[in-house]
Amino acid sequence: MGFSIALIVFSLLLMLLVLMHKGKGGGLSDMFGGGMQSSVGGSSVAERNLDRITLVVGLLWFACIVVLGITMKMNN
């Protein structure tokens, strides 16, 4: 039961973190070569921290899924 709740919390948190990221592309125009200009500037400290937090939450989300899968398999 605890891992199910953790999975829901991590899923919601992961959605929020992904939506907080700055968009890298310009949509369909980039797919067809319209967005050839790229900003060469480095990312800020806040963006790098957001990337790290998103990665950690994503790994925790994945771990919850693995643990839930193993426990469900053991219960059957």
Coordinates of N, CA and C in Angstrom, one line a residue:
M1 N 0.8 -1.2 0.0 CA 0.0 0.0 0.0 C 0.9 1.3 0.0
G2 N 2.0 1.2 0.7 CA 2.8 2.4 0.8 C 3.5 2.7 -0.5
F3 N 3.9 1.7 -1.2 CA 4.5 2.0 -2.5 C 3.5 2.5 -3.6
S4 N 2.3 2.1 -3.4 CA 1.2 2.6 -4.3 C 1.0 4.1 -4.1
I5 N 1.0 4.5 -2.9 CA 0.9 5.9 -2.6 C 2.1 6.7 -3.0
A6 N 3.3 6.1 -2.8 CA 4.5 6.8 -3.2 C 4.6 6.9 -4.7
L7 N 4.1 5.9 -5.5 CA 4.0 6.0 -6.9 C 3.1 7.1 -7.4
I8 N 2.0 7.3 -6.7 CA 1.1 8.4 -7.1 C 1.8 9.7 -6.8
V9 N 2.4 9.9 -5.7 CA 3.1 11.1 -5.3 C 4.2 11.4 -6.3
F10 N 5.0 10.4 -6.6 CA 6.1 10.6 -7.5 C 5.6 10.9 -8.9
S11 N 4.5 10.3 -9.3 CA 4.0 10.6 -10.6 C 3.5 12.0 -10.8
L12 N 2.8 12.5 -9.8 CA 2.4 13.9 -9.8 C 3.5 14.9 -9.7
L13 N 4.5 14.6 -8.9 CA 5.7 15.4 -8.8 C 6.5 15.4 -10.1
L14 N 6.6 14.3 -10.7 CA 7.3 14.2 -12.0 C 6.7 15.0 -13.1
M15 N 5.3 14.9 -13.1 CA 4.6 15.7 -14.1 C 4.8 17.2 -13.9
L16 N 4.8 17.6 -12.6 CA 5.0 19.0 -12.3 C 6.4 19.5 -12.7
L17 N 7.4 18.7 -12.4 CA 8.8 19.0 -12.7 C 9.0 19.1 -14.2
V18 N 8.5 18.2 -14.9 CA 8.6 18.2 -16.4 C 8.0 19.4 -17.0
L19 N 6.8 19.8 -16.5 CA 6.2 21.0 -17.0 C 6.9 22.3 -16.6
M20 N 7.7 22.2 -15.6 CA 8.5 23.4 -15.2 C 9.7 23.6 -16.1
H21 N 10.1 22.6 -16.8 CA 11.3 22.8 -17.7 C 11.0 23.8 -18.8
K22 N 12.0 24.5 -19.2 CA 11.9 25.4 -20.4 C 11.9 24.6 -21.7
G23 N 11.0 25.0 -22.6 CA 10.9 24.3 -23.8 C 12.2 24.5 -24.7
K24 N 12.6 23.5 -25.3 CA 13.9 23.5 -26.1 C 13.6 23.8 -27.6
G25 N 12.4 23.4 -28.1 CA 12.1 23.5 -29.5 C 11.0 24.4 -29.8
G26 N 10.7 24.6 -31.1 CA 9.7 25.5 -31.5 C 8.5 24.8 -32.1
G27 N 8.3 23.5 -31.8 CA 7.2 22.8 -32.3 C 7.4 22.1 -33.6
L28 N 6.4 22.2 -34.5 CA 6.5 21.5 -35.7 C 7.5 22.1 -36.7
S29 N 7.8 23.4 -36.5 CA 8.7 24.1 -37.4 C 10.1 23.5 -37.2
D30 N 10.5 23.1 -36.0 CA 11.8 22.5 -35.8 C 11.9 21.1 -36.4
M31 N 10.8 20.4 -36.5 CA 10.8 19.0 -37.1 C 11.2 19.1 -38.6
F32 N 10.8 20.2 -39.3 CA 11.0 20.3 -40.7 C 12.1 21.3 -41.1
G33 N 13.0 21.6 -40.1 CA 14.2 22.4 -40.4 C 13.9 23.9 -40.2
G34 N 12.8 24.3 -39.7 CA 12.5 25.7 -39.6 C 13.2 26.4 -38.4
G35 N 13.6 25.6 -37.5 CA 14.2 26.2 -36.3 C 15.7 26.0 -36.2
M36 N 16.4 26.6 -37.2 CA 17.8 26.3 -37.2 C 18.6 27.2 -36.2
Q37 N 18.0 28.2 -35.7 CA 18.8 29.0 -34.7 C 18.7 28.3 -33.4
S38 N 19.9 28.2 -32.7 CA 19.9 27.5 -31.4 C 20.7 28.4 -30.5
S39 N 20.2 28.5 -29.3 CA 20.9 29.3 -28.3 C 22.1 28.5 -27.8
V40 N 23.3 29.1 -27.9 CA 24.5 28.4 -27.6 C 24.8 28.6 -26.1
G41 N 24.1 29.5 -25.4 CA 24.4 29.8 -24.1 C 24.1 28.7 -23.1
G42 N 24.9 28.6 -22.1 CA 24.8 27.5 -21.1 C 23.5 27.7 -20.3
S43 N 23.1 26.6 -19.6 CA 21.9 26.7 -18.8 C 22.2 27.2 -17.4
S44 N 21.3 27.9 -16.8 CA 21.5 28.5 -15.5 C 21.6 27.4 -14.4
V45 N 22.0 27.9 -13.3 CA 22.1 27.0 -12.1 C 20.7 26.4 -11.7
A46 N 19.7 27.2 -11.8 CA 18.3 26.8 -11.5 C 17.9 25.7 -12.4
E47 N 18.2 25.8 -13.7 CA 17.8 24.8 -14.7 C 18.6 23.5 -14.5
R48 N 19.8 23.6 -14.1 CA 20.6 22.4 -13.8 C 20.1 21.7 -12.6
N49 N 19.8 22.5 -11.6 CA 19.2 21.9 -10.4 C 17.9 21.2 -10.6
L50 N 17.0 21.9 -11.5 CA 15.8 21.3 -11.9 C 16.0 20.0 -12.6
D51 N 17.0 19.9 -13.5 CA 17.3 18.7 -14.2 C 17.7 17.6 -13.2
R52 N 18.5 17.9 -12.2 CA 18.9 16.9 -11.2 C 17.8 16.4 -10.4
I53 N 16.9 17.3 -10.0 CA 15.8 17.0 -9.2 C 14.8 16.1 -10.0
T54 N 14.6 16.4 -11.2 CA 13.8 15.6 -12.1 C 14.3 14.2 -12.3
L55 N 15.6 14.1 -12.5 CA 16.3 12.8 -12.6 C 16.1 12.0 -11.4
V56 N 16.3 12.6 -10.2 CA 16.2 11.8 -9.0 C 14.7 11.3 -8.8
V57 N 13.8 12.2 -9.0 CA 12.4 11.8 -8.9 C 12.0 10.8 -9.9
G58 N 12.5 10.9 -11.1 CA 12.3 9.8 -12.1 C 12.8 8.5 -11.7
L59 N 14.0 8.5 -11.1 CA 14.6 7.2 -10.7 C 13.8 6.6 -9.5
L60 N 13.3 7.5 -8.6 CA 12.5 7.0 -7.5 C 11.2 6.4 -8.0
W61 N 10.6 7.1 -9.0 CA 9.4 6.7 -9.6 C 9.6 5.3 -10.3
F62 N 10.7 5.1 -11.0 CA 11.0 3.8 -11.6 C 11.2 2.7 -10.5
A63 N 11.9 3.1 -9.4 CA 12.1 2.1 -8.4 C 10.8 1.7 -7.8
C64 N 9.9 2.6 -7.6 CA 8.5 2.2 -7.0 C 7.8 1.2 -8.0
I65 N 7.9 1.5 -9.3 CA 7.3 0.6 -10.2 C 7.9 -0.8 -10.2
V66 N 9.2 -0.9 -10.1 CA 9.9 -2.2 -10.0 C 9.5 -2.9 -8.7
V67 N 9.5 -2.2 -7.6 CA 9.1 -2.8 -6.3 C 7.7 -3.3 -6.3
L68 N 6.8 -2.5 -6.9 CA 5.4 -2.9 -7.0 C 5.2 -4.1 -7.9
G69 N 6.0 -4.2 -9.0 CA 5.9 -5.3 -9.9 C 6.4 -6.6 -9.2
I70 N 7.5 -6.5 -8.5 CA 8.0 -7.6 -7.8 C 7.1 -8.1 -6.7
T71 N 6.5 -7.2 -5.9 CA 5.6 -7.6 -4.9 C 4.3 -8.2 -5.5
M72 N 3.8 -7.7 -6.6 CA 2.6 -8.3 -7.2 C 2.9 -9.7 -7.7
K73 N 4.1 -9.9 -8.3 CA 4.5 -11.2 -8.8 C 4.6 -12.2 -7.7
M74 N 5.1 -11.7 -6.5 CA 5.3 -12.7 -5.4 C 4.0 -13.0 -4.7
N75 N 3.0 -12.1 -4.8 CA 1.7 -12.4 -4.2 C 0.8 -13.3 -5.0
N76 N 1.1 -13.5 -6.3 CA 0.3 -14.4 -7.2 C 0.9 -15.8 -7.2

